[in-house]
Coordinates of C-alpha atoms in Angstrom, one line a residue:
M1 CA -1.5 -7.0 17.9
M2 CA 0.8 -7.4 14.8
R3 CA 1.9 -4.9 12.0
I4 CA 1.3 -6.5 8.8
L5 CA 2.1 -4.5 5.3
V6 CA -0.5 -5.7 2.1
I7 CA 0.3 -5.2 -1.0
S8 CA -1.7 -5.0 -3.8
N9 CA -1.3 -3.3 -7.9
L10 CA -4.9 -1.8 -7.3
Y11 CA -6.5 -0.4 -4.4
P12 CA -9.6 1.7 -4.5
P13 CA -11.2 3.5 -4.9
H14 CA -8.3 3.2 -7.8
H15 CA -9.5 -0.6 -9.4
L16 CA -10.7 -2.8 -12.1
G17 CA -12.6 -5.5 -10.5
G18 CA -14.0 -7.5 -7.3
Y19 CA -11.1 -8.8 -5.6
E20 CA -9.8 -4.9 -4.8
M21 CA -12.3 -4.4 -2.4
A22 CA -12.1 -7.3 -1.0
C23 CA -8.7 -6.6 0.2
R24 CA -10.2 -3.1 1.4
E25 CA -12.1 -4.9 3.5
V26 CA -9.0 -7.0 5.0
V27 CA -8.1 -3.3 5.6
K28 CA -10.4 -2.5 6.8
G29 CA -11.6 -5.7 8.8
L30 CA -8.2 -6.6 10.7
S31 CA -7.6 -2.9 11.8
A32 CA -10.8 -2.7 14.1
R33 CA -9.4 -6.0 15.4
G34 CA -5.9 -3.3 16.3
H35 CA -3.8 -5.1 14.6
E36 CA -1.8 -2.1 11.8
V37 CA -1.5 -2.6 9.1
R38 CA -0.6 0.0 5.5
V39 CA -1.0 -1.0 2.4
L40 CA 1.7 -0.6 -0.4
T41 CA -0.5 -0.1 -4.0
S42 CA 0.4 2.0 -7.4
T43 CA -0.3 4.9 -8.8
Y44 CA -2.9 3.5 -10.9
G45 CA -5.1 6.4 -11.2
L46 CA -3.8 9.2 -10.2
E47 CA -0.7 11.8 -12.0
K48 CA 1.4 10.6 -10.0
P49 CA 2.5 9.1 -6.3
A50 CA 0.0 9.7 -3.2
I51 CA 0.1 9.1 0.4
D52 CA -3.8 8.5 1.5
G53 CA -4.1 8.0 5.1
E54 CA -2.1 4.4 6.1
V55 CA -1.9 4.0 1.5
Y56 CA 0.9 4.5 0.6
R57 CA 0.7 4.6 -3.4
W58 CA 3.7 4.5 -4.6
L59 CA 4.3 1.7 -7.2
T60 CA 4.2 1.8 -10.9
T61 CA 2.4 -1.1 -12.8
D62 CA 3.5 -1.5 -15.9
L63 CA 0.3 -2.0 -18.4
E64 CA 1.9 -1.2 -21.4
R65 CA 0.6 -3.4 -24.1
E66 CA 2.4 -1.7 -27.1
P67 CA 5.0 -4.1 -29.1
K68 CA 8.8 -2.7 -28.9
P69 CA 13.0 -3.1 -28.8
L70 CA 13.9 -4.8 -27.1
A71 CA 16.1 -2.4 -24.9
R72 CA 13.2 -0.2 -25.0
R73 CA 11.1 -2.2 -23.4
A74 CA 14.0 -3.7 -21.1
L75 CA 15.4 0.0 -20.0
E76 CA 11.4 1.1 -19.8
L77 CA 10.9 -2.6 -17.0
L78 CA 14.6 -1.1 -15.0
G79 CA 12.8 2.0 -13.9
K80 CA 9.5 0.4 -12.7
E81 CA 12.1 -1.9 -10.8
A82 CA 13.9 1.2 -9.0
R83 CA 11.2 2.6 -8.4
N84 CA 9.2 -0.2 -6.4
Q85 CA 11.8 -1.7 -4.9
Q86 CA 13.0 1.8 -3.4
A87 CA 9.2 2.4 -2.7
F88 CA 9.1 -1.3 -1.5
K89 CA 12.2 -1.0 1.5
R90 CA 11.0 2.7 2.4
V91 CA 7.8 1.4 3.7
V92 CA 9.9 -1.7 5.4
K93 CA 12.3 0.7 7.0
E94 CA 9.5 3.2 8.4
F95 CA 6.6 0.9 9.4
R96 CA 9.4 -2.3 10.7
P97 CA 5.9 -5.2 9.4
E98 CA 6.3 -8.5 10.9
L99 CA 4.3 -10.2 8.0
V100 CA 3.8 -9.3 4.4
Y101 CA 1.2 -10.3 2.7
F102 CA 0.9 -10.2 -1.0
W103 CA -3.2 -9.7 -2.7
N104 CA -2.0 -9.1 -6.3
L105 CA 1.6 -8.6 -8.4
A106 CA 0.0 -9.7 -11.4
N107 CA 1.4 -6.1 -13.6
I108 CA 3.7 -4.2 -10.9
S109 CA 6.6 -6.0 -9.2
V110 CA 6.8 -10.6 -8.5
S111 CA 10.3 -9.1 -7.7
L112 CA 8.8 -7.7 -4.3
A113 CA 8.3 -10.7 -3.0
L114 CA 11.6 -12.1 -3.6
S115 CA 13.1 -9.1 -2.0
A116 CA 10.9 -9.9 1.1
Q117 CA 12.3 -13.1 1.4
R118 CA 15.6 -11.7 0.5
M119 CA 14.8 -9.4 3.7
R120 CA 13.4 -12.1 5.4
L121 CA 10.4 -11.0 6.3
P122 CA 7.1 -13.5 7.1
V123 CA 5.6 -13.5 4.0
C124 CA 1.3 -14.8 2.9
Y125 CA -0.5 -14.5 -0.1
Y126 CA -4.4 -14.3 -0.4
N127 CA -5.1 -15.2 -3.5
F128 CA -8.3 -14.1 -5.2
D129 CA -8.1 -14.8 -9.3
L130 CA -4.8 -17.1 -11.7
W131 CA -1.8 -15.1 -10.9
L132 CA -0.3 -17.2 -9.2
T133 CA -0.5 -19.8 -11.7
N134 CA 2.0 -17.6 -14.6
W135 CA 4.0 -15.3 -12.2
R136 CA 7.0 -16.7 -13.6
S137 CA 6.0 -14.9 -17.1
D138 CA 6.3 -11.3 -15.1
N139 CA 7.5 -9.0 -17.7
W140 CA 10.8 -7.7 -15.8
L141 CA 11.6 -11.4 -14.3
A142 CA 11.5 -12.8 -18.3
L143 CA 14.0 -11.1 -19.4
W144 CA 16.3 -12.5 -17.3
P145 CA 16.5 -16.5 -18.5
P146 CA 18.0 -19.2 -16.5
A147 CA 20.3 -20.1 -19.5
P148 CA 20.7 -17.8 -23.0
R149 CA 21.6 -19.8 -25.4
R150 CA 25.0 -18.2 -26.9
R151 CA 27.7 -17.8 -24.6
A152 CA 27.9 -13.5 -25.2
V153 CA 24.6 -13.4 -24.3
R154 CA 24.8 -15.2 -21.3
L155 CA 27.7 -14.1 -20.0
A156 CA 26.8 -11.2 -20.7
S157 CA 23.3 -12.0 -19.0
R158 CA 25.3 -13.6 -16.3
A159 CA 27.2 -10.0 -14.9
A160 CA 24.4 -7.5 -15.3
R161 CA 22.6 -10.3 -13.3
S162 CA 25.2 -9.3 -10.4
T163 CA 24.8 -6.1 -10.6
L164 CA 21.0 -5.9 -10.8
E165 CA 21.3 -9.2 -7.5
T166 CA 24.0 -6.7 -5.3
V167 CA 21.9 -3.6 -6.2
G168 CA 18.8 -5.5 -5.1
I169 CA 17.1 -4.4 -8.4
L170 CA 16.5 -8.2 -9.3
S171 CA 16.3 -10.9 -6.9
S172 CA 16.4 -14.9 -7.6
G173 CA 15.0 -17.6 -6.9
V174 CA 11.1 -18.8 -6.9
L175 CA 8.5 -17.4 -4.4
D176 CA 7.9 -19.3 -1.0
L177 CA 4.2 -20.7 -0.6
R178 CA 4.8 -22.3 1.7
H179 CA 1.1 -20.8 3.7
V180 CA -1.3 -19.6 1.0
Q181 CA -4.9 -18.7 1.1
F182 CA -7.7 -19.1 -1.6
A183 CA -10.5 -17.6 -2.1
T184 CA -12.3 -21.0 -3.8
H185 CA -11.3 -24.3 -4.1
Y186 CA -10.9 -23.2 -8.1
L187 CA -8.1 -21.8 -7.4
K188 CA -6.5 -23.9 -4.9
R189 CA -6.8 -26.8 -7.7
S190 CA -6.7 -24.6 -10.7
T191 CA -2.6 -23.2 -9.1
L192 CA -1.9 -27.0 -8.3
E193 CA -2.3 -28.7 -11.9
A194 CA 0.5 -25.6 -13.1
G195 CA 3.0 -27.5 -10.8
E196 CA 3.1 -25.4 -7.7
P197 CA 3.8 -26.6 -4.3
V198 CA 0.0 -24.9 -3.1
A199 CA -1.4 -28.6 -1.6
G200 CA -1.2 -27.5 2.4
A201 CA -3.0 -23.8 1.4
E202 CA -6.1 -22.8 3.2
V203 CA -9.0 -22.5 1.3
I204 CA -10.9 -18.9 3.2
Q205 CA -13.5 -19.2 0.5
W206 CA -14.5 -14.3 0.8
G207 CA -17.8 -12.5 1.8
I208 CA -19.7 -10.0 1.7
E209 CA -21.3 -7.4 4.5
V210 CA -24.9 -9.2 4.3
E211 CA -26.2 -6.3 5.7
K212 CA -25.6 -3.4 2.9
F213 CA -27.0 -5.9 0.7
P214 CA -31.1 -6.1 2.8
Y215 CA -32.8 -8.8 1.4
K216 CA -36.6 -7.0 -0.8
A217 CA -39.8 -8.1 -1.1
H218 CA -40.8 -9.1 -4.3
G219 CA -44.1 -8.4 -6.2
G220 CA -45.0 -8.6 -10.1
E221 CA -43.1 -10.7 -12.5
P222 CA -39.6 -10.6 -12.5
A223 CA -38.5 -9.4 -15.6
R224 CA -36.1 -6.7 -14.9
L225 CA -32.8 -8.6 -15.7
L226 CA -28.8 -6.6 -14.5
F227 CA -25.4 -7.3 -15.2
V228 CA -22.9 -6.6 -13.1
G229 CA -19.9 -5.9 -14.0
Q230 CA -16.8 -4.9 -16.5
V231 CA -18.0 -4.7 -19.7
V232 CA -15.8 -6.9 -21.3
P233 CA -16.3 -9.7 -24.2
H234 CA -15.2 -11.8 -20.9
K235 CA -17.4 -11.0 -19.2
G236 CA -20.3 -12.3 -22.0
V237 CA -22.7 -9.1 -22.2
H238 CA -23.4 -10.6 -25.7
T239 CA -24.7 -13.2 -24.2
A240 CA -27.3 -11.7 -22.6
L241 CA -28.3 -9.1 -25.0
E242 CA -28.9 -11.7 -27.4
A243 CA -31.2 -13.9 -24.6
L244 CA -32.6 -10.3 -24.0
R245 CA -33.5 -10.5 -28.0
I246 CA -35.0 -14.1 -28.1
L247 CA -37.5 -13.4 -25.3
V248 CA -38.5 -9.2 -26.6
Q249 CA -38.6 -10.4 -30.5
E250 CA -39.3 -14.8 -30.7
H251 CA -41.5 -14.6 -27.7
G252 CA -43.1 -11.0 -27.5
R253 CA -41.5 -10.1 -23.5
S254 CA -41.5 -7.2 -24.7
G255 CA -41.8 -5.8 -21.3
V256 CA -38.8 -7.4 -20.1
T257 CA -35.3 -4.9 -19.3
L258 CA -31.8 -5.3 -19.5
T259 CA -29.7 -2.7 -16.9
I260 CA -25.8 -3.3 -18.5
A261 CA -24.4 -1.8 -14.9
G262 CA -20.4 -1.4 -14.9
G263 CA -17.4 0.5 -16.9
S264 CA -15.8 -1.1 -19.5
S265 CA -11.4 0.0 -21.2
L266 CA -13.0 -1.0 -24.4
P267 CA -15.1 1.2 -26.3
D268 CA -14.5 -0.4 -29.3
Y269 CA -16.8 -3.6 -27.8
V270 CA -19.6 -1.7 -25.9
S271 CA -19.7 0.0 -29.8
E272 CA -21.0 -2.9 -30.6
L273 CA -23.6 -3.6 -28.4
R274 CA -25.1 -0.3 -28.3
R275 CA -24.8 -1.2 -32.6
F276 CA -26.7 -4.7 -31.5
V277 CA -29.1 -2.7 -29.3
Q278 CA -29.6 -0.5 -32.3
T279 CA -30.2 -3.0 -35.1
H280 CA -32.9 -5.1 -32.9
R281 CA -34.8 -2.6 -32.5
L282 CA -33.9 -3.5 -28.3
E283 CA -33.0 0.2 -26.6
G284 CA -36.0 0.4 -25.2
N285 CA -35.1 -2.4 -23.4
V286 CA -31.1 -1.7 -22.4
E287 CA -30.4 1.1 -20.2
F288 CA -26.4 1.9 -20.9
C289 CA -26.1 2.9 -16.6
G290 CA -21.4 3.2 -17.1
H291 CA -19.0 2.9 -13.6
V292 CA -21.6 3.0 -11.0
A293 CA -19.8 3.3 -7.7
H294 CA -19.9 0.5 -5.1
E295 CA -21.6 2.1 -2.8
H296 CA -25.1 2.1 -5.1
L297 CA -24.9 -1.3 -5.9
P298 CA -27.7 -2.1 -3.1
E299 CA -30.4 0.0 -4.6
V300 CA -29.2 -0.4 -8.4
Y301 CA -29.7 -4.6 -7.1
R302 CA -33.3 -3.7 -5.1
A303 CA -34.2 -2.4 -8.4
H304 CA -34.7 -4.9 -10.2
D305 CA -35.7 -9.5 -10.3
I306 CA -32.8 -11.5 -11.7
L307 CA -28.8 -11.4 -12.6
L308 CA -27.1 -12.2 -15.9
F309 CA -23.4 -13.9 -15.2
P310 CA -22.8 -14.9 -18.8
S311 CA -19.9 -15.1 -18.6
I312 CA -16.7 -17.0 -20.8
I313 CA -14.2 -17.6 -18.6
D314 CA -13.8 -19.8 -15.5
E315 CA -13.6 -17.2 -13.1
G316 CA -12.0 -16.7 -10.0
L317 CA -16.0 -15.9 -7.6
G318 CA -17.4 -13.6 -8.7
L319 CA -19.0 -11.2 -5.7
G320 CA -22.0 -10.2 -8.0
I321 CA -23.4 -12.7 -7.2
L322 CA -23.0 -13.5 -3.3
E323 CA -24.5 -9.7 -3.5
A324 CA -27.5 -10.4 -5.9
M325 CA -28.2 -13.8 -4.1
A326 CA -28.5 -11.5 -0.5
S327 CA -30.1 -9.2 -2.1
G328 CA -33.3 -11.6 -3.1
L329 CA -32.4 -11.3 -7.3
V330 CA -32.4 -14.8 -8.9
V331 CA -29.4 -15.4 -10.5
L332 CA -28.5 -17.2 -14.2
G333 CA -25.1 -17.5 -14.8
T334 CA -22.6 -19.9 -16.4
A335 CA -21.4 -21.6 -13.5
S336 CA -17.7 -22.4 -14.0
G337 CA -14.4 -22.2 -12.1
G338 CA -15.3 -20.6 -8.4
S339 CA -18.4 -19.6 -9.3
A340 CA -19.3 -22.8 -9.6
E341 CA -18.8 -23.5 -5.3
I342 CA -21.4 -20.4 -5.5
L343 CA -24.4 -21.7 -8.4
E344 CA -25.8 -24.8 -8.2
H345 CA -28.5 -25.5 -10.7
E346 CA -32.1 -25.3 -9.3
R347 CA -30.9 -24.4 -6.3
T348 CA -29.5 -21.6 -5.1
G349 CA -29.8 -20.6 -9.0
L350 CA -30.4 -21.3 -12.8
V351 CA -27.6 -22.4 -14.7
F352 CA -27.3 -21.9 -18.8
P353 CA -23.6 -22.9 -21.2
K354 CA -21.0 -20.6 -21.9
E355 CA -22.5 -18.2 -24.8
D356 CA -25.9 -20.3 -25.3
A357 CA -28.7 -17.4 -25.1
V358 CA -31.8 -19.8 -26.3
T359 CA -31.4 -21.3 -22.8
C360 CA -30.5 -18.2 -20.9
A361 CA -33.4 -16.8 -22.6
A362 CA -35.5 -20.1 -20.8
H363 CA -34.6 -19.3 -17.7
V364 CA -36.4 -16.3 -17.2
L365 CA -39.6 -17.0 -19.7
R366 CA -39.2 -20.5 -16.4
L367 CA -39.0 -17.9 -13.9
I368 CA -41.1 -15.8 -15.6
G369 CA -43.9 -18.9 -15.9
D370 CA -43.1 -20.1 -12.0
R371 CA -43.7 -18.4 -9.0
G372 CA -43.6 -21.1 -6.9
L373 CA -39.5 -21.8 -8.1
F374 CA -38.8 -17.8 -8.5
E375 CA -40.0 -18.1 -4.4
Y376 CA -37.5 -20.7 -3.8
L377 CA -34.3 -19.8 -6.2
R378 CA -34.0 -16.4 -4.3
R379 CA -35.0 -18.1 -0.2
N380 CA -32.3 -20.5 -0.7
G381 CA -28.9 -18.1 -2.8
R382 CA -29.4 -15.7 0.1
R383 CA -30.0 -18.4 3.4
M384 CA -26.5 -19.7 1.6
V385 CA -25.1 -16.5 2.0
D386 CA -26.0 -16.1 4.9
E387 CA -24.3 -18.4 6.3
R388 CA -21.4 -19.0 4.9
F389 CA -19.9 -16.3 2.7
R390 CA -20.0 -13.4 5.3
V391 CA -16.9 -11.0 5.5
E392 CA -16.8 -11.5 9.5
R393 CA -16.2 -14.9 8.9
A394 CA -13.5 -14.7 6.8
V395 CA -12.0 -12.4 8.1
D396 CA -11.9 -13.7 11.0
E397 CA -10.7 -17.0 8.9
I398 CA -8.4 -14.5 8.1
E399 CA -7.1 -13.7 10.9
H400 CA -6.5 -16.7 13.4
S401 CA -4.4 -17.9 9.5
L402 CA -1.7 -14.5 9.9
Q403 CA -1.8 -15.4 13.5
A404 CA -0.8 -18.7 13.8
Q405 CA 2.3 -17.7 11.0
L406 CA 3.7 -15.6 13.1
A407 CA 3.2 -17.8 15.9
E408 CA 5.4 -20.4 14.0
V409 CA 7.4 -18.1 13.1
A410 CA 8.2 -17.3 16.4
R411 CA 9.0 -21.0 17.6
E412 CA 11.4 -21.6 14.9
S413 CA 13.3 -18.8 16.1
L414 CA 13.6 -19.9 19.9
T415 CA 16.7 -22.3 18.7
P416 CA 16.7 -25.6 21.3
A417 CA 18.9 -23.2 23.2
H418 CA 17.0 -21.1 24.1
A419 CA 14.2 -23.4 24.2
P420 CA 12.6 -23.6 28.2
G421 CA 13.5 -26.9 28.5
N422 CA 17.0 -26.6 27.7
L423 CA 17.8 -23.1 30.1
P424 CA 20.4 -23.8 33.1

């Protein structure tokens, strides 16, 4: 049995995207296998720190984007670091983990990983996005450049650094990245290109609970389109709406509909999308559902035929693609980043370039006119998820990886003087 402390900036039910839900699945899976797991996460979504079973919601997030005077900003970050270090040390003291498993430190404190290293705790990382490529830009660490140009600033910085390191609020050094797991080959490649020493890292592709997304029988014209995700510009929702406009107004497909299922932190963008719908008189074709709880998504998928994945950034993975394929939807999307490892043109879905609504609409028309292709892609998508992207397999690989790391730590701690072959 392992004692594992998991640290993530967000954790369900207070979350924004897919990686947090994946983190929860790993915690559940490892706990079900008999391991003792605790989670340290932020107070995001709460008014004050709280303990929720084995989940300690104690960390302070840094989501501040308003420009402020440097001194005021530094004091705010100092307070955050002090609280987060105190929370981390308290959990470590009470739980005594054998290993600290970091999922995402963005907007909390990268210094927690440095503190774990200083305490000689084994650390491992699971990467679902690109935060590890720019960990040095952590707002707190960025306040402490290694060599300020001005001598007075350099001397003052050195004195302050020494004091903060003594009390444990500032940790120097670099992350120990000997044990890193990536959800996709794309994420590993990108982290290598950013100069991080992760050549020996594992790729443990994530998966879903397939049984929660039953493959549906299909009948009728594939005209019910679906978008699932955060309603923000980089997810490309505007491309989906423009593709719908083309289908309805330029091709006379008035029966085609689009459901937009997802919350947003950008109300102005949502208002812009609604204005587009009104301007083009698409109110009867578009439904904005807002945030949909994950447990209700299977029924949402079953009520649709085609998932649009029009992201304009290189996604780390794209859990919605896997869930839709498992449910029997055909996925049309921009196969970039990690999603390219799932979405293969004319084999597991259809691909269109970023912000290319014309090609997206053409793909929908093609599926409407070619039921054989539609069924072929549905079957292939489900088969691929069954074979490669089951959460049970991912948790098995993670468990074996963490066990191997702890076994390696045990071997390293067995000095030659105490090795069995050298006993008197």
